[in-house]
Amino acid sequence: MKRVLITGGAGFIGSNYAHYVLGEHPHYEAVILDKLTYAGNMDNLKDLSDNPRYRFIKGDICDPEVVNEAMSGCNYVVNFAAETHVDRSIVDPGSFITTDVYGTHVLLEAARRFGVERFLQVSTDEVYGSVLEGFSNEQDSLHPSSPYSASKAGGELMARAYHTTYGLPVVITRGSNTYGPYQYPEKLIPLFVTNALDEVPLPVYGDGLNRRDWIYVLDHCAGIDFVLHNGEAGEIYNVGGGNEHTNMEITRLILELLEKSSDLITYVKDRPGHDRRYALDCGKLQALGWSPAHSFQNAMAETVKWYLDNRWWWEKIKSGEYARYYEQMYGGR
Ligand code: NAD
Ligand code: TYD
């Protein structure tokens, strides 16, 4: 048996990863540590509750006591726990610094004391900042634009420092924009799919021509798991989907898949500091033997269908505290 600590495992990618690990590795146990912020959701882990190889601990990665309890006996740590939404980071940067930088440090300290075999820090392509041309590779310098991406850059730099200074076997992944089931409906794709299903306007920022590289969540999980097992300690790996699209292309695809009117498209005031384009060079991970398996068209159709079939999951979220968030973000826009 190997035991993996999955922090932030009640969130979007972390919960998909917990399912992936338990399915893919029959001899692994998964311990999930999650604070259950607004983005953490036990519904995402519902079907694991009877699995004897799964354990859930509610707690904050900034709290050394609960981190020690969760990490005890673990071979691997995969740190997904973070504040993750750029727009929220513009309103409240402090909580991002606390969790994404300080929380990562608390985990690294514990990992050093326990002597874990691997610590994987889940980072993002946003640390490179906007790239108008070409593709970011792992040697490029970091130019984060938002409090979110600056905090993520801080977290991964701390992880690297623990490798360089203490020899902790750290690996870092920089993933691109991710989509799929169980994504909190504040991010572009689940927000627009669920708004379209409710016939509510789709708020496109600025001219809608900002570009992102999109990866399906199961590909992102598989890429992370591949790096956990095959990456070289101290190294960074870009994990991209190779699907670059403007926000307008994504918006039109969603409306097409749901057979909804383009009258729902509403241009709103742009996000401050909005990065124009992210694009990853994934040659390093390809050379190691991994590339994504899902086609963008099929995975988007699957994703849209999942939100169509699982109204129970997102209607619960949208009926609570969310209404206040939506008014704050979009009310005056
Ligand atoms: P998410 O917001 O859906 O989930 C984050 C989870 O972390 C939640 O369950 C939340 O409760 C938990 N959490 C937050 N603060 C915590 C704390 N202090 N202690 C313990 N748990 C805490 O995020 P996501 O989209 O699943 O992203 C997961 C990771 O992947 C993040 O590190 C993010 O930066 C990175 N990432 C995300 C994307 C993307 O497109 N979603 C792309 C690249 C990288
Ligand atoms: P988002 O899902 O927030 O991811 P990120 O900002 O981390 O890339 O946004 C993806 C793109 O969609 C980004 O260019 C901002 C844009 N966007 C909108 O146009 N309207 C919205 O309501 C949201 C949430 C995002």
PDB file of C-alpha atoms and ligand atoms in Angstrom, residues 8 10-14 33-37 39-40 59-62 79-84 99 122-124 148 152 175-178 183 187 220, ligand 1:
ATOM      1  CA  GLY A   8      -7.932  20.581  -1.646  1.00  0.00           C
ATOM      2  CA  ALA A  10     -13.048  18.467  -2.203  1.00  0.00           C
ATOM      3  CA  GLY A  11     -12.561  21.042  -4.975  1.00  0.00           C
ATOM      4  CA  PHE A  12     -12.843  20.656  -8.732  1.00  0.00           C
ATOM      5  CA  ILE A  13      -9.537  19.114  -9.881  1.00  0.00           C
ATOM      6  CA  GLY A  14      -8.660  17.585  -6.480  1.00  0.00           C
ATOM      7  CA  LEU A  33      -7.385  17.355   3.644  1.00  0.00           C
ATOM      8  CA  ASP A  34      -9.742  20.209   2.784  1.00  0.00           C
ATOM      9  CA  LYS A  35     -10.922  23.326   4.605  1.00  0.00           C
ATOM     10  CA  LEU A  36     -14.265  23.231   2.774  1.00  0.00           C
ATOM     11  CA  THR A  37     -14.246  26.865   1.716  1.00  0.00           C
ATOM     12  CA  ALA A  39     -15.356  25.993  -3.347  1.00  0.00           C
ATOM     13  CA  GLY A  40     -14.983  22.762  -1.363  1.00  0.00           C
ATOM     14  CA  GLY A  59      -8.856  21.204   8.040  1.00  0.00           C
ATOM     15  CA  ASP A  60      -6.751  24.136   6.892  1.00  0.00           C
ATOM     16  CA  ILE A  61      -3.334  23.640   5.261  1.00  0.00           C
ATOM     17  CA  CYS A  62      -2.184  26.670   7.299  1.00  0.00           C
ATOM     18  CA  ASN A  79      -1.125  20.015  -3.110  1.00  0.00           C
ATOM     19  CA  PHE A  80      -4.259  21.256  -4.881  1.00  0.00           C
ATOM     20  CA  ALA A  81      -5.471  23.377  -1.939  1.00  0.00           C
ATOM     21  CA  ALA A  82      -5.675  27.011  -2.976  1.00  0.00           C
ATOM     22  CA  GLU A  83      -7.835  30.032  -3.426  1.00  0.00           C
ATOM     23  CA  THR A  84      -8.255  29.843  -7.187  1.00  0.00           C
ATOM     24  CA  THR A  99      -3.443  29.804   1.596  1.00  0.00           C
ATOM     25  CA  VAL A 122       0.001  21.951  -8.493  1.00  0.00           C
ATOM     26  CA  SER A 123       0.689  25.285 -10.175  1.00  0.00           C
ATOM     27  CA  THR A 124      -0.696  27.111 -13.194  1.00  0.00           C
ATOM     28  CA  TYR A 148      -3.975  34.872  -7.708  1.00  0.00           C
ATOM     29  CA  LYS A 152       0.667  30.698  -7.009  1.00  0.00           C
ATOM     30  CA  GLY A 175      -1.477  23.281 -15.823  1.00  0.00           C
ATOM     31  CA  SER A 176      -3.598  25.196 -18.283  1.00  0.00           C
ATOM     32  CA  ASN A 177      -7.271  26.246 -17.946  1.00  0.00           C
ATOM     33  CA  THR A 178      -9.193  23.153 -16.922  1.00  0.00           C
ATOM     34  CA  GLN A 183     -16.199  22.804 -11.431  1.00  0.00           C
ATOM     35  CA  LYS A 187     -15.159  29.917 -13.798  1.00  0.00           C
ATOM     36  CA  HIS A 220      -4.982  17.231 -16.186  1.00  0.00           C
TER      37      HIS A 220
HETATM   38  P1  NAD B   1     -11.147  24.843  -6.502  1.00  0.00           P
HETATM   39  O1  NAD B   1     -11.305  26.277  -6.113  1.00  0.00           O
HETATM   40  O2  NAD B   1     -12.280  24.143  -7.174  1.00  0.00           O
HETATM   41  O3  NAD B   1     -10.787  23.977  -5.206  1.00  0.00           O
HETATM   42  C1  NAD B   1      -9.892  24.390  -4.222  1.00  0.00           C
HETATM   43  C2  NAD B   1     -10.071  23.485  -3.018  1.00  0.00           C
HETATM   44  O4  NAD B   1      -9.097  23.862  -2.021  1.00  0.00           O
HETATM   45  C3  NAD B   1     -11.445  23.605  -2.355  1.00  0.00           C
HETATM   46  O5  NAD B   1     -11.956  22.323  -2.061  1.00  0.00           O
HETATM   47  C4  NAD B   1     -11.171  24.377  -1.082  1.00  0.00           C
HETATM   48  O6  NAD B   1     -12.075  24.082  -0.023  1.00  0.00           O
HETATM   49  C5  NAD B   1      -9.748  23.942  -0.760  1.00  0.00           C
HETATM   50  N1  NAD B   1      -9.025  24.921   0.074  1.00  0.00           N
HETATM   51  C6  NAD B   1      -8.928  26.268  -0.111  1.00  0.00           C
HETATM   52  N2  NAD B   1      -8.186  26.818   0.874  1.00  0.00           N
HETATM   53  C7  NAD B   1      -7.793  25.802   1.681  1.00  0.00           C
HETATM   54  C8  NAD B   1      -7.001  25.740   2.852  1.00  0.00           C
HETATM   55  N3  NAD B   1      -6.468  26.843   3.407  1.00  0.00           N
HETATM   56  N4  NAD B   1      -6.785  24.535   3.425  1.00  0.00           N
HETATM   57  C9  NAD B   1      -7.333  23.399   2.887  1.00  0.00           C
HETATM   58  N5  NAD B   1      -8.104  23.404   1.790  1.00  0.00           N
HETATM   59  C10 NAD B   1      -8.328  24.593   1.192  1.00  0.00           C
HETATM   60  O7  NAD B   1      -9.823  24.795  -7.366  1.00  0.00           O
HETATM   61  P2  NAD B   1      -9.409  23.893  -8.633  1.00  0.00           P
HETATM   62  O8  NAD B   1      -9.852  24.564  -9.868  1.00  0.00           O
HETATM   63  O9  NAD B   1      -9.763  22.483  -8.370  1.00  0.00           O
HETATM   64  O10 NAD B   1      -7.816  24.054  -8.573  1.00  0.00           O
HETATM   65  C11 NAD B   1      -7.014  23.137  -7.843  1.00  0.00           C
HETATM   66  C12 NAD B   1      -5.554  23.517  -7.996  1.00  0.00           C
HETATM   67  O11 NAD B   1      -5.198  23.511  -9.375  1.00  0.00           O
HETATM   68  C13 NAD B   1      -5.225  24.919  -7.489  1.00  0.00           C
HETATM   69  O12 NAD B   1      -3.980  24.873  -6.831  1.00  0.00           O
HETATM   70  C14 NAD B   1      -5.160  25.765  -8.743  1.00  0.00           C
HETATM   71  O13 NAD B   1      -4.290  26.860  -8.579  1.00  0.00           O
HETATM   72  C15 NAD B   1      -4.615  24.753  -9.738  1.00  0.00           C
HETATM   73  N6  NAD B   1      -4.985  24.990 -11.140  1.00  0.00           N
HETATM   74  C16 NAD B   1      -6.291  25.163 -11.499  1.00  0.00           C
HETATM   75  C17 NAD B   1      -6.614  25.348 -12.840  1.00  0.00           C
HETATM   76  C18 NAD B   1      -8.040  25.536 -13.283  1.00  0.00           C
HETATM   77  O14 NAD B   1      -8.270  25.875 -14.459  1.00  0.00           O
HETATM   78  N7  NAD B   1      -9.027  25.284 -12.456  1.00  0.00           N
HETATM   79  C19 NAD B   1      -5.595  25.373 -13.813  1.00  0.00           C
HETATM   80  C20 NAD B   1      -4.257  25.187 -13.409  1.00  0.00           C
HETATM   81  C21 NAD B   1      -3.975  24.990 -12.064  1.00  0.00           C
END
